[in-house]
Tab-separated table of C-alpha atoms in Angstrom:
chain	number	residue	atom	x	y	z
O	1	UNK	CA	12.137	2.759	10.853
O	2	UNK	CA	13.458	-0.178	12.838
O	3	UNK	CA	10.244	-2.197	12.634
O	4	UNK	CA	10.659	-4.408	9.582
O	5	UNK	CA	7.883	-5.164	7.131
O	6	UNK	CA	6.958	-8.843	7.127
O	7	UNK	CA	5.533	-10.238	3.873
O	8	UNK	CA	4.150	-13.742	3.412
O	9	UNK	CA	3.176	-15.122	0.003
O	10	UNK	CA	1.625	-18.585	0.385
O	11	UNK	CA	2.341	-21.004	-2.451
O	12	UNK	CA	-0.273	-21.501	-5.144
O	13	UNK	CA	-2.688	-18.770	-3.987
O	14	UNK	CA	-2.769	-15.180	-5.280
O	15	UNK	CA	-2.398	-13.536	-1.858
O	16	UNK	CA	0.227	-11.563	0.018
O	17	UNK	CA	-0.101	-10.976	3.743
O	18	UNK	CA	1.822	-8.137	5.369
O	19	UNK	CA	2.440	-6.951	8.888
O	20	UNK	CA	4.412	-4.116	10.420
O	21	UNK	CA	4.502	-2.601	13.882
O	22	UNK	CA	4.958	1.122	14.419
O	23	UNK	CA	6.179	3.222	17.324
O	24	UNK	CA	3.079	5.422	16.936
O	25	UNK	CA	-0.619	4.952	17.743
O	26	UNK	CA	-2.936	3.507	15.086
O	27	UNK	CA	-4.558	6.923	14.491
O	28	UNK	CA	-1.206	8.419	13.423
O	29	UNK	CA	-0.378	5.486	11.124
O	30	UNK	CA	-3.876	5.649	9.624
O	31	UNK	CA	-3.468	9.375	8.984
O	32	UNK	CA	-0.184	8.718	7.160
O	33	UNK	CA	-2.116	6.419	4.808
O	34	UNK	CA	-5.067	8.732	4.114
O	35	UNK	CA	-3.542	12.232	4.122
O	36	UNK	CA	-2.053	12.832	0.649
O	37	UNK	CA	0.829	15.019	1.850
O	38	UNK	CA	1.873	12.535	4.534
O	39	UNK	CA	1.436	9.611	2.134
O	40	UNK	CA	3.678	11.343	-0.419
O	41	UNK	CA	6.418	11.719	2.193
O	42	UNK	CA	6.648	8.097	3.313
O	43	UNK	CA	5.729	5.973	0.294
O	44	UNK	CA	8.906	4.378	-1.019
O	45	UNK	CA	11.299	3.507	-2.350
O	46	UNK	CA	13.275	6.435	-0.966
O	47	UNK	CA	15.228	7.063	-4.159
O	48	UNK	CA	12.001	8.017	-5.968
O	49	UNK	CA	10.071	11.265	-5.686
O	50	UNK	CA	6.297	11.070	-5.464
O	51	UNK	CA	3.704	13.367	-6.993
O	52	UNK	CA	0.055	13.064	-5.963
O	53	UNK	CA	-2.316	13.669	-8.886
O	54	UNK	CA	-5.506	12.696	-7.031
O	55	UNK	CA	-6.196	11.495	-3.488
O	56	UNK	CA	-9.804	11.396	-2.268
O	57	UNK	CA	-9.783	8.957	0.644
O	58	UNK	CA	-13.466	8.198	1.144
O	59	UNK	CA	-15.722	5.381	-0.057
O	60	UNK	CA	-15.923	5.783	-3.834
O	61	UNK	CA	-12.992	8.210	-3.925
O	62	UNK	CA	-10.025	7.633	-6.196
O	63	UNK	CA	-6.295	8.129	-6.016
O	64	UNK	CA	-3.399	8.357	-8.452
O	65	UNK	CA	0.240	9.003	-7.703
O	66	UNK	CA	3.356	9.032	-9.856
O	67	UNK	CA	6.848	8.151	-8.706
O	68	UNK	CA	9.909	9.341	-10.606
O	69	UNK	CA	13.475	8.094	-10.426
O	70	UNK	CA	16.673	10.023	-10.923
O	71	UNK	CA	16.693	8.718	-14.500
O	72	UNK	CA	13.391	10.524	-15.177
O	73	UNK	CA	11.446	7.291	-15.564
O	74	UNK	CA	7.918	7.520	-14.131
O	75	UNK	CA	5.786	4.827	-12.486
O	76	UNK	CA	2.090	5.619	-12.033
O	77	UNK	CA	-0.310	3.921	-9.615
O	78	UNK	CA	-4.038	4.336	-9.144
O	79	UNK	CA	-7.047	2.877	-7.400
O	80	UNK	CA	-10.396	3.376	-5.734
O	81	UNK	CA	-11.203	3.492	-2.024
O	82	UNK	CA	-14.118	1.175	-1.225
O	83	UNK	CA	-14.299	1.220	2.585
O	84	UNK	CA	-12.657	3.673	4.957
O	85	UNK	CA	-13.204	3.333	8.711
O	86	UNK	CA	-11.311	6.060	10.508
O	87	UNK	CA	-8.258	4.820	12.409
O	88	UNK	CA	-9.257	1.177	11.826
O	89	UNK	CA	-9.603	-0.093	8.251
O	90	UNK	CA	-9.114	0.700	4.554
O	91	UNK	CA	-10.248	-1.438	1.609
O	92	UNK	CA	-9.044	-0.251	-1.792
O	93	UNK	CA	-7.978	-1.348	-5.228
O	94	UNK	CA	-4.405	-0.876	-6.401
O	95	UNK	CA	-3.095	-0.841	-9.961
O	96	UNK	CA	0.356	-0.178	-11.383
O	97	UNK	CA	-0.322	1.430	-14.741
O	98	UNK	CA	2.698	-0.413	-16.171
O	99	UNK	CA	0.812	-3.707	-15.692
O	100	UNK	CA	-2.546	-3.082	-17.400
O	101	UNK	CA	-5.445	-5.270	-16.296
O	102	UNK	CA	-3.716	-6.344	-13.069
O	103	UNK	CA	-5.767	-4.836	-10.263
O	104	UNK	CA	-5.324	-5.968	-6.672
O	105	UNK	CA	-7.764	-5.707	-3.799
O	106	UNK	CA	-5.991	-4.448	-0.672
O	107	UNK	CA	-7.163	-4.627	2.933
O	108	UNK	CA	-5.441	-2.686	5.722
O	109	UNK	CA	-6.314	-3.074	9.414
O	110	UNK	CA	-4.873	-0.620	11.953
O	111	UNK	CA	-4.628	-1.869	15.545
O	112	UNK	CA	-3.405	-0.162	18.709
O	113	UNK	CA	-0.819	-1.995	20.791
O	114	UNK	CA	0.380	-1.234	24.337
O	115	UNK	CA	2.704	1.707	25.017
O	116	UNK	CA	1.414	3.939	22.193
O	117	UNK	CA	2.461	1.502	19.470
O	118	UNK	CA	0.378	-0.013	16.672
O	119	UNK	CA	0.276	-2.768	14.097
O	120	UNK	CA	-0.832	-2.546	10.478
O	121	UNK	CA	-1.957	-5.846	9.000
O	122	UNK	CA	-2.561	-6.066	5.278
O	123	UNK	CA	-3.777	-8.492	2.692
O	124	UNK	CA	-3.468	-8.119	-1.068
O	125	UNK	CA	-5.499	-10.268	-3.442
O	126	UNK	CA	-4.129	-10.527	-6.986
O	127	UNK	CA	-6.022	-11.752	-10.067
O	128	UNK	CA	-3.604	-14.706	-10.403
O	129	UNK	CA	-0.537	-16.275	-8.819
O	130	UNK	CA	1.428	-15.168	-11.896
O	131	UNK	CA	0.405	-11.536	-11.377
O	132	UNK	CA	1.421	-11.748	-7.724
O	133	UNK	CA	4.786	-13.237	-8.640
O	134	UNK	CA	5.410	-10.431	-11.133
O	135	UNK	CA	4.817	-7.816	-8.413
O	136	UNK	CA	7.041	-9.684	-5.970
O	137	UNK	CA	9.818	-9.957	-8.543
O	138	UNK	CA	9.782	-6.169	-8.899
O	139	UNK	CA	10.851	-5.553	-5.332
O	140	UNK	CA	8.534	-6.941	-2.650
O	141	UNK	CA	10.084	-10.034	-1.110
O	142	UNK	CA	7.971	-12.260	1.152
O	143	UNK	CA	9.172	-13.729	4.437
């Protein structure tokens, strides 16, 4: 993928804003986020394998996936879908089971662009700036 992910983490607020453009229409990008088999294929990092334990993408539905490294170490993630508007919007919680009691609220907006392209804009709300910084230190670097 040549379209880089842009992350912005404003100082002193527990938010992260993200944006990425895709060379596919919004409906295809949305599907990759809500279809468990497609999600499993693209969620990174690439050196990890992903197993889907649960993935019910509808309001009130839950998800859980586990990623495993070559060293056998597992990382489990889970959450609940609150709002799902086909091809347009997803609101969900996100929790890394390795950080108990740190649940983020994540918004994703899917927008069509000219020439069959799209943009995904996201916002993550953390319970504290410290929690956000811990997540960022583990691999997500803001712009």
